[in-house]
Short mmCIF file of C-alpha atoms in Angstrom, two decimals:
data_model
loop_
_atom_site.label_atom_id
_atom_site.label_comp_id
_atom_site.label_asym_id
_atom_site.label_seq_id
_atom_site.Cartn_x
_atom_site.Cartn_y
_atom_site.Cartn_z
CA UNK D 1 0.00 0.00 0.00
CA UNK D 2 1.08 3.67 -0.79
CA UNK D 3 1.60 5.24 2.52
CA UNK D 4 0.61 8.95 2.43
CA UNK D 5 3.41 11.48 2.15
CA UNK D 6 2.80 12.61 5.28
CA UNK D 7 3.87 9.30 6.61
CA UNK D 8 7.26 9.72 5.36
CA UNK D 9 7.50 13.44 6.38
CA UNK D 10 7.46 12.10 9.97
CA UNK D 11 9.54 9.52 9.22
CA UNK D 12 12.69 11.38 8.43
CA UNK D 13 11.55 14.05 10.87
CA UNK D 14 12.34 10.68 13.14
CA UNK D 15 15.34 9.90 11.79
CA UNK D 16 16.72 13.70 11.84
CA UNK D 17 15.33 13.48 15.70
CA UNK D 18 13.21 16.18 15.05
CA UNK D 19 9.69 14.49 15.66
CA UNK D 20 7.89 15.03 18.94
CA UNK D 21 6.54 12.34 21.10
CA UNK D 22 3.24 12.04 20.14
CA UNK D 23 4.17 11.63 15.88
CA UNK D 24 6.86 9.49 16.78
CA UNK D 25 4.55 7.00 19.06
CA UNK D 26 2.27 7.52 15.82
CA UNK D 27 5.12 6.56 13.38
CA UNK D 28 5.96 3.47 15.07
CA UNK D 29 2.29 2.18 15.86
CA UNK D 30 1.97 2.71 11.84
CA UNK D 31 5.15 0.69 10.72
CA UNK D 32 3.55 -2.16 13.20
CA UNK D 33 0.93 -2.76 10.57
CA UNK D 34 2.59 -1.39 7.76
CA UNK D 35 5.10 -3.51 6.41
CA UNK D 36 6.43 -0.99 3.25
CA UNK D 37 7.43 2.09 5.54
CA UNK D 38 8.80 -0.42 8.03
CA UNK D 39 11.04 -1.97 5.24
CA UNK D 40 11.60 1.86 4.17
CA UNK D 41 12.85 2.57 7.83
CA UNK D 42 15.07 0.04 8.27
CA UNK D 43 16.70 0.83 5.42
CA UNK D 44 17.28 3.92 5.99
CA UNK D 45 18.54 3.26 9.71
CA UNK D 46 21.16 0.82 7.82
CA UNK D 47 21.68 3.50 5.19
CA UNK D 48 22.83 5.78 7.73
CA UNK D 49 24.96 3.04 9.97
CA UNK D 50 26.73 2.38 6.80
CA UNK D 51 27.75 5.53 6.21
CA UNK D 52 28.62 6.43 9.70
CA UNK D 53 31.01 3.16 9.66
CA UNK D 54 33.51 4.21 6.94
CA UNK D 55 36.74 4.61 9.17
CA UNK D 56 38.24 7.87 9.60
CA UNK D 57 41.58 7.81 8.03
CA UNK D 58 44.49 9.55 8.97
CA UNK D 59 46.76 11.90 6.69
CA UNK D 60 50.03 10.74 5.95
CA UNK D 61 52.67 11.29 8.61
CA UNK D 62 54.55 14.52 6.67
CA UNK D 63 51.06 15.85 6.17
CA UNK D 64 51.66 19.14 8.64
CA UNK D 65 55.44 19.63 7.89
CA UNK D 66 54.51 19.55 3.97
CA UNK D 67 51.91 22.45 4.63
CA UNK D 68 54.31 24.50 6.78
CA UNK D 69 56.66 24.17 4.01
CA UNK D 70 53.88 24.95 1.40
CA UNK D 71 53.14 28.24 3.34
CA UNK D 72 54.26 31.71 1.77
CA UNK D 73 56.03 33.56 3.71
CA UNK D 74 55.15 35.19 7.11
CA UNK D 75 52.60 38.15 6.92
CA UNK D 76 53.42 41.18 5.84
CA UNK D 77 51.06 43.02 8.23
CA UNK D 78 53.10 43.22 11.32
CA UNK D 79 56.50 43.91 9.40
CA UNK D 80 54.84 47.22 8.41
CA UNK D 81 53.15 49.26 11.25
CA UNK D 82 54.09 52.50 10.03
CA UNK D 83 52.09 51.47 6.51
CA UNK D 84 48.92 51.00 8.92
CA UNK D 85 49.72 53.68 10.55
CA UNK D 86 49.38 55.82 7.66
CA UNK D 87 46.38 54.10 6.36
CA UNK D 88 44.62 55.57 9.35
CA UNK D 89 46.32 58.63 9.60
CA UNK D 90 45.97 60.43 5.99
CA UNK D 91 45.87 64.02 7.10
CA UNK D 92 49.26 63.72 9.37
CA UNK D 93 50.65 61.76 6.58
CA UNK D 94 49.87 64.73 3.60
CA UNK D 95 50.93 67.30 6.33
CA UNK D 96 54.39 65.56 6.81
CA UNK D 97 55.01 64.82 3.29
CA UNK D 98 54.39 68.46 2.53
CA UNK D 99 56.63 69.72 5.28
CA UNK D 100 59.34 67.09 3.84
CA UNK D 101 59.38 68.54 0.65
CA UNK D 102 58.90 72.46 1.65
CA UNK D 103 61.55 72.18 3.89
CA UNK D 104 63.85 70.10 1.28
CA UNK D 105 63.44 72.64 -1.20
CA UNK D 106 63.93 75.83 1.04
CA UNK D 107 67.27 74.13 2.28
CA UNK D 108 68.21 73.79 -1.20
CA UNK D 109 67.59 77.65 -1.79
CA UNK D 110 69.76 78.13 1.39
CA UNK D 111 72.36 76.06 0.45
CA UNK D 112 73.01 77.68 -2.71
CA UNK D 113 75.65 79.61 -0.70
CA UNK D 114 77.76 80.88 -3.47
CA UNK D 115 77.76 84.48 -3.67
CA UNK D 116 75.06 86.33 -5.78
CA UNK D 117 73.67 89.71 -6.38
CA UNK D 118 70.86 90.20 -7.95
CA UNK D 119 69.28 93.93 -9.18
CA UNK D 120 65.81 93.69 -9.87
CA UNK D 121 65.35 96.92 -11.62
CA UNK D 122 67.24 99.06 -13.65
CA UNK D 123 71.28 99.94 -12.27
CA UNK D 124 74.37 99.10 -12.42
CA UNK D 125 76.35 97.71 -9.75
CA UNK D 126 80.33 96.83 -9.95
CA UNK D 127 82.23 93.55 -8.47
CA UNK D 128 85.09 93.97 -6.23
CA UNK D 129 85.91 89.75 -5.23
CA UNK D 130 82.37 89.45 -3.40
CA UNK D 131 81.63 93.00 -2.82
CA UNK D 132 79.14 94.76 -4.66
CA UNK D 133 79.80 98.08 -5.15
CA UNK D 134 77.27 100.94 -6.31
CA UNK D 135 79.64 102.99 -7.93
CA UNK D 136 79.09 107.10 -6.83
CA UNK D 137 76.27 108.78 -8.57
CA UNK D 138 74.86 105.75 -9.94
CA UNK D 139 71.28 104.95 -9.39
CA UNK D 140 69.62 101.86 -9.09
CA UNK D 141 66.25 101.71 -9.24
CA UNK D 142 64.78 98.39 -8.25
CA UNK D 143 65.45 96.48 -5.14
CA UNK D 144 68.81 94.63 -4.55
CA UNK D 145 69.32 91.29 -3.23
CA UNK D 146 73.04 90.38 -1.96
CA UNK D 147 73.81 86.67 -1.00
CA UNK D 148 76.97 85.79 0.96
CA UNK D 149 78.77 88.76 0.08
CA UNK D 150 79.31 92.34 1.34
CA UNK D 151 78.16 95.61 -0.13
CA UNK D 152 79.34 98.82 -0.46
CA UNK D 153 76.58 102.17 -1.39
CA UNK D 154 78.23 104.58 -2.75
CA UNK D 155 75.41 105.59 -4.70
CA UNK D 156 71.49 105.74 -4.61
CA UNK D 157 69.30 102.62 -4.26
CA UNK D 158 65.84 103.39 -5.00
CA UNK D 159 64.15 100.98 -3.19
CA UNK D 160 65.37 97.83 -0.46
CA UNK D 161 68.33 96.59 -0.07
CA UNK D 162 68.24 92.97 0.88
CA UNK D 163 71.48 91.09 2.72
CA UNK D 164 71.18 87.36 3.11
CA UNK D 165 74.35 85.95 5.11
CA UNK D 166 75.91 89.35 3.63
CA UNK D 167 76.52 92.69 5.73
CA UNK D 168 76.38 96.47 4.73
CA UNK D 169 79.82 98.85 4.47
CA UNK D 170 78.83 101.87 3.99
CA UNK D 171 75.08 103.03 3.80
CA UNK D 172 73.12 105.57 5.15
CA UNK D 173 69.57 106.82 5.36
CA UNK D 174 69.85 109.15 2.29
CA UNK D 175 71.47 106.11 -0.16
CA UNK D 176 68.44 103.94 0.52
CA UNK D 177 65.15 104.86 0.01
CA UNK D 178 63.34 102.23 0.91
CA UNK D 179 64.80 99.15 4.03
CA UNK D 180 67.89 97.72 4.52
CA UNK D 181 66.87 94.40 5.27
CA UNK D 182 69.32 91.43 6.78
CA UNK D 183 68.57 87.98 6.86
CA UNK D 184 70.76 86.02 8.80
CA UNK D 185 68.84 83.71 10.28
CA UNK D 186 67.31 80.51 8.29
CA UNK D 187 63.67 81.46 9.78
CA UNK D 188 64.14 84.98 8.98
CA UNK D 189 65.12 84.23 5.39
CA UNK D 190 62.07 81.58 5.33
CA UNK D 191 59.84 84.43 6.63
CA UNK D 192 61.27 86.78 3.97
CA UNK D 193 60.26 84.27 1.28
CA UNK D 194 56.66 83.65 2.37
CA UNK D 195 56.40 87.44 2.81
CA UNK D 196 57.59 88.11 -0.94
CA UNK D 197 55.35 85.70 -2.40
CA UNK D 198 52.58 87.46 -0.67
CA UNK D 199 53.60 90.60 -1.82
CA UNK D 200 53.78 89.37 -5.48
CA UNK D 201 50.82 88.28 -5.07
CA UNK D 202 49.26 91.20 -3.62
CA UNK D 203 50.90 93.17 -6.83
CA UNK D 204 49.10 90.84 -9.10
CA UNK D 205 46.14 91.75 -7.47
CA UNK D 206 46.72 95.16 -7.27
CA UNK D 207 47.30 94.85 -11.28
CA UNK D 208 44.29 92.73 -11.99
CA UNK D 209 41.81 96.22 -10.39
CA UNK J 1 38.76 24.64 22.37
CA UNK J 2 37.44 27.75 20.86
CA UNK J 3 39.70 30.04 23.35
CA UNK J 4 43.16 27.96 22.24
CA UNK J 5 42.39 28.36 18.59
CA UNK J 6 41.42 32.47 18.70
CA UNK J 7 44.36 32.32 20.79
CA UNK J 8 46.56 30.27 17.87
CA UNK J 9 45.10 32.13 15.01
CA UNK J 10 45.95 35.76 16.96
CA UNK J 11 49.43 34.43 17.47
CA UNK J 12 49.41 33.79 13.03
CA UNK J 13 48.27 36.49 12.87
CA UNK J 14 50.74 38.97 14.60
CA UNK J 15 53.31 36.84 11.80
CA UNK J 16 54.15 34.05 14.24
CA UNK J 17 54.54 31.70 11.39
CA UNK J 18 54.89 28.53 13.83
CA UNK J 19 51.82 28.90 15.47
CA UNK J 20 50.08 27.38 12.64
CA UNK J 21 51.24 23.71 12.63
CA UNK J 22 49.15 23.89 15.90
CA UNK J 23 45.84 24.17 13.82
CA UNK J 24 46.63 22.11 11.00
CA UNK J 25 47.83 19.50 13.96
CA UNK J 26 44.28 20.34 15.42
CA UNK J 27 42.31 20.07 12.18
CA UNK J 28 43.71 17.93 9.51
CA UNK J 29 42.00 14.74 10.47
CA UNK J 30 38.40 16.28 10.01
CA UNK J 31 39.88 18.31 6.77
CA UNK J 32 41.78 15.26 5.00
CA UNK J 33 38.75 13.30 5.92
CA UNK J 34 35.72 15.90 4.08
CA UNK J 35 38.47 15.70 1.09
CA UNK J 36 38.72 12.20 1.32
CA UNK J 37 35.00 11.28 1.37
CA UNK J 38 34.20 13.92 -1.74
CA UNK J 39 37.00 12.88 -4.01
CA UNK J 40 37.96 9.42 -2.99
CA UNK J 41 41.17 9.32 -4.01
CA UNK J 42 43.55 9.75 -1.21
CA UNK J 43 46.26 11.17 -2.72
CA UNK J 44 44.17 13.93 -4.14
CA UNK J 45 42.20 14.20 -1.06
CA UNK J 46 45.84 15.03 0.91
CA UNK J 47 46.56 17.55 -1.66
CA UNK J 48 43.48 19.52 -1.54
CA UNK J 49 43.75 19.65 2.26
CA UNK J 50 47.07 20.71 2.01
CA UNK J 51 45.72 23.47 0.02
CA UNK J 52 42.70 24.47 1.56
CA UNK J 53 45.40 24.94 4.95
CA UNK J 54 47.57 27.14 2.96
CA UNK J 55 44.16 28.93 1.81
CA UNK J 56 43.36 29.45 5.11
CA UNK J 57 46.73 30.25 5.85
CA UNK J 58 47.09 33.47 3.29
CA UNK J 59 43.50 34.48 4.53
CA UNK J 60 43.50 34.65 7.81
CA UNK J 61 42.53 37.95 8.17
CA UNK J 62 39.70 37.89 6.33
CA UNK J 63 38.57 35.19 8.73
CA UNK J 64 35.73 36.64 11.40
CA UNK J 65 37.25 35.87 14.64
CA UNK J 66 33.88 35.49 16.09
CA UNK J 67 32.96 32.68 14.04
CA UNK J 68 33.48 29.24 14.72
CA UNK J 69 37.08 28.49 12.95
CA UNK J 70 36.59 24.98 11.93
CA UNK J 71 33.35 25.94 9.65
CA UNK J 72 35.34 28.72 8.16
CA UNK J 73 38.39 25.88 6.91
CA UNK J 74 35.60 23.01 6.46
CA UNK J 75 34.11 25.45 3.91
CA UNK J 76 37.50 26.36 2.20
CA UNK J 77 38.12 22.20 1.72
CA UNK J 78 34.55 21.66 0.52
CA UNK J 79 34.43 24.60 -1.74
CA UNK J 80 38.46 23.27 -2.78
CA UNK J 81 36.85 19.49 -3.47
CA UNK J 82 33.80 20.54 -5.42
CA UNK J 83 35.62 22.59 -7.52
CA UNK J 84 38.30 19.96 -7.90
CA UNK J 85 35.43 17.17 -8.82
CA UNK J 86 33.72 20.28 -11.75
CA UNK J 87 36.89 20.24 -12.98
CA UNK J 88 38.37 17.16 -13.12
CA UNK J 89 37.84 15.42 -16.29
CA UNK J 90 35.78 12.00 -16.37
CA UNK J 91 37.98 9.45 -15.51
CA UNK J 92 38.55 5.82 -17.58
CA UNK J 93 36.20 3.55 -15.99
CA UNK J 94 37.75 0.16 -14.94
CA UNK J 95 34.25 -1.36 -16.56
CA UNK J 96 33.67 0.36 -19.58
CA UNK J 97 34.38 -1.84 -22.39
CA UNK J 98 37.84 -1.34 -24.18
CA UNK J 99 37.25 -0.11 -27.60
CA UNK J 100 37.95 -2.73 -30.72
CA UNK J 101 37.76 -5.52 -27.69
CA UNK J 102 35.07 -7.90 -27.83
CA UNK J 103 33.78 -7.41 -24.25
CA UNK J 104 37.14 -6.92 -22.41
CA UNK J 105 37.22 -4.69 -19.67
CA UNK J 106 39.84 -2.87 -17.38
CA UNK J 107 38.93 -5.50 -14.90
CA UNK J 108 40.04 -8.19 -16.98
CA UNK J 109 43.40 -6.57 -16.84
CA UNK J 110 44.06 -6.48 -13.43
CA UNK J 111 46.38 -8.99 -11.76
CA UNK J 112 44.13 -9.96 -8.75
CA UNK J 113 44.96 -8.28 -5.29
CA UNK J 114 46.54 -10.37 -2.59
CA UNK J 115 44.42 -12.51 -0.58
CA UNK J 116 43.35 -11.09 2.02
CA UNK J 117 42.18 -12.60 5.61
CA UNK J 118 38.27 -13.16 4.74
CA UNK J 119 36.66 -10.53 7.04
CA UNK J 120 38.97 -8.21 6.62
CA UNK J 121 38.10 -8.39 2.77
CA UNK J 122 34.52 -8.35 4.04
CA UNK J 123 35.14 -5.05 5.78
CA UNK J 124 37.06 -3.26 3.07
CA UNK J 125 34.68 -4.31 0.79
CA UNK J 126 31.90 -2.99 2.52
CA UNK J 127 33.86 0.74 3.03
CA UNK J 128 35.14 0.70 -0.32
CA UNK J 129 31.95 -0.29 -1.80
CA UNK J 130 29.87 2.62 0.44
CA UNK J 131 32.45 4.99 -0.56
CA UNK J 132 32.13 4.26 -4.16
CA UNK J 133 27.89 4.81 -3.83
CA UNK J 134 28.62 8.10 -2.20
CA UNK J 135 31.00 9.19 -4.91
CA UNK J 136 27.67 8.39 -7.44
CA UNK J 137 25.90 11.24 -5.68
CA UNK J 138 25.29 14.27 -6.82
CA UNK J 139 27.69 16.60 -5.72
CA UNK J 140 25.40 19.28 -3.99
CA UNK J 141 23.97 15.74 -2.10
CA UNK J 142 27.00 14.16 -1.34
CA UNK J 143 28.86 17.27 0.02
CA UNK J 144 25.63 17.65 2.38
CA UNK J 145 26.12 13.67 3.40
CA UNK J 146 29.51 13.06 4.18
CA UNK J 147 29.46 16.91 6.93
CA UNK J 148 26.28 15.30 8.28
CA UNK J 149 26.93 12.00 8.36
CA UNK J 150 31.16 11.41 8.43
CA UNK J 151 31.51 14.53 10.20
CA UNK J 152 28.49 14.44 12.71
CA UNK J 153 28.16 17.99 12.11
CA UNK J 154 24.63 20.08 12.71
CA UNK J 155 22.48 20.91 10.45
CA UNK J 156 23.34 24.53 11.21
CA UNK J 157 26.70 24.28 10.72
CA UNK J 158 26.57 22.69 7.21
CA UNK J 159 24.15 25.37 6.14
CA UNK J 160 27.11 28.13 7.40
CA UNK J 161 29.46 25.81 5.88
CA UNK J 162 27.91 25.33 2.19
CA UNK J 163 26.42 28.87 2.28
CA UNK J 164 22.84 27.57 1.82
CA UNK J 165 19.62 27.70 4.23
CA UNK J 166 18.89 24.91 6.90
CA UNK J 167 15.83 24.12 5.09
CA UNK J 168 17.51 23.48 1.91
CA UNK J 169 20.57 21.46 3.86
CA UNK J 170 17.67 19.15 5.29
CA UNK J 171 15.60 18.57 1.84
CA UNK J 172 19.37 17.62 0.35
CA UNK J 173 20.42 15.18 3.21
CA UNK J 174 16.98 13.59 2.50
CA UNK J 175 17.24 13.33 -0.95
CA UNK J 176 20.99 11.84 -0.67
CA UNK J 177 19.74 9.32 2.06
CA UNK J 178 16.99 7.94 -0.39
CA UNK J 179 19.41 7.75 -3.40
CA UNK J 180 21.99 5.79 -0.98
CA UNK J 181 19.11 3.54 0.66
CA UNK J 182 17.99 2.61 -2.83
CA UNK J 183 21.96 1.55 -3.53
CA UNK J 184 22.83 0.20 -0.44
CA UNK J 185 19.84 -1.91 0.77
CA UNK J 186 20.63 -5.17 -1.18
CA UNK J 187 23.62 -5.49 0.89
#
């Protein structure tokens, strides 16, 4: 006889030990009388003890020393803290990569320690080893910029007279016109950049109304 | 248990490269076993557990250390098996005929095996020949068998471990039971 599919339901709900009392003490009154689920039972009990029964087998004895030699190499991860540390610290990290290079690049202006004199303007100035000379009654007009070197007014500078690592001779309140400015100091020379490139700026601007 | 290995895998993974031997020491029983029982073969079977450890191995971090480690691997050997048995190509059957032969087979070839004390034979017979039924299962089935059955896992844990719901874990252990019972019952 067919047995109705709900039969069989509890039947592997039995088997999964998943049926409660009462359809399990229905099950097995049914497979009393009912000779096809009881035959479908059994077989799957010995279904299952079959399966159960194949042995557990063991790997062969090199089995953990082949994996450990299988392995790539230890992890990266802790060798690098400082690259997780700048994975979660972006902001410090762009801040210190910008100071690197700033201050790498400023050095390198400073370092350029050979002596140079600029005249931005119009003038003449004259060489005497590293002193600049402004010859009498010559006028520059312009700012002039003197690096490692000394300087000697003689004449007129319209406008500022800028000494990095250099120092003034002779020069008085009626040669200059506008400041006699020394930088001796890295920070001040730093300073003196930052201010220039505002001013430049503030001349483009001025040009630009 | 659970508190050694977090305590082994934390030690991997702060680089301390020893520290794993402990968990393949720990685990490759169960994982050489799931191989075995998918594939059959045991030389295969050792490789792929060899290589779902060193999966496990370069992974490790993306392992949740919340969740039960030994589902996590069982899942990388499974996943390593099934994907060995798609690809492997259909092997030469020791009973299909030999083309051009007039009913020879690959059995005919065989020298016979020594003999063997009689229920010892009996036994091996019986594994190898329950082992062979399994291997006739479909995969999705037989994967479901062998954690519920060679593994005594719970029905939870093979749903984690094949990435499927409980529900359809159960209907495929029922439907692999019936296609055994129907194989093994004339035994």
């Amino acid at each position: 006889m067919a047995c109705l599919k709900e039969m069989v339901q509890i039947m592997y709900k039995v088997l999964d030990q998943e049926a409660t009392e009462v359809e399990e003490r229905e099950f097995f009154d049914h497979i009393n009388t009912c000779s096809t689920c009881r035959e479908h039972f059994l077989e799957l009990k010995q279904t299952e003890s079959l399966v159960k029964g194949l042995e557990t087998k063991e790997p062969s004895e090199g089995f953990t020393q082949a994996v450990m030699a299988k392995l790539p190499q230890p992890h990266k991860k802790s060798r690098r803290p400082a690259k997780v540390w700048m994975r979660h610290h972006p902001i410090i990290t762009a801040a210190a990569c910008f100071i690197i290079l700033m201050s790498g690049y400023l050095f390198s202006l400073w370092n350029q320690d050979s002596f140079n004199a600029v005249v931005q303007g119009k003038g003449h100035v004259q060489y005497d080893g590293h002193t600049v000379i402004v010859p009498k009654g010559e006028v520059i007009k312009g700012d002039l910029i003197v690096k490692n070197g000394k300087v000697k007014i003689e004449g007129k500078v319209q406008g500022d007279v800028v000494l990095v690592n250099s120092e003034s001779l002779l020069a008085s309140a009626g040669h200059v016109t506008g400041d006699i400015e020394q930088v001796d100091q890295i920070m001040e020379w730093i300073w003196y950049h930052i201010k220039s490139i505002f001013t430049m700026f503030a001349a483009f601007d001025y040009e630009g109304t | 248990m659970d508190q050694k290995v977090k305590k082994i895998i934390t030690k991997v993974r702060k680089g301390d490269h020893q520290a794993f031997a402990e968990l393949v020491n720990l685990y490759k029983t169960q994982v050489y076993n799931i191989c075995l029982r998918l594939v059959r073969i045991p030389q295969e079977a050792e490789d792929l557990a060899q290589e779902a450890f060193i999966r496990a191995y370069t992974n490790i971090d993306k392992y949740e250390i919340d969740r039960k480690f030994s589902t996590w691997l069982f899942r990388i050997a499974t996943n390593l098996s099934i994907d060995y048995l798609r690809k492997k190509k259909p092997s030469a059957y020791l009973d299909a005929e030999i083309p051009g032969t007039d009913g020879f087979t690959m059995y005919t070839q065989l020298a016979s095996e020594e003999p063997l004390p009689e229920d010892l034979v009996l036994e091996y017979e019986t594994q190898e020949w329950v082992q062979r039924e399994i291997e006739e299962l479909p995969a999705k089935y037989r994967s479901a068998i062998v954690l519920k059955y060679i593994q005594d896992l719970s029905l939870k844990e093979i749903s984690d471990i094949l990435d499927i719901p409980v529900a359809t874990v159960k209907t495929r252990i029922h439907r692999g039971r019936e296609a055994l019972r129907k194989r093994l019952r004339h035994v």
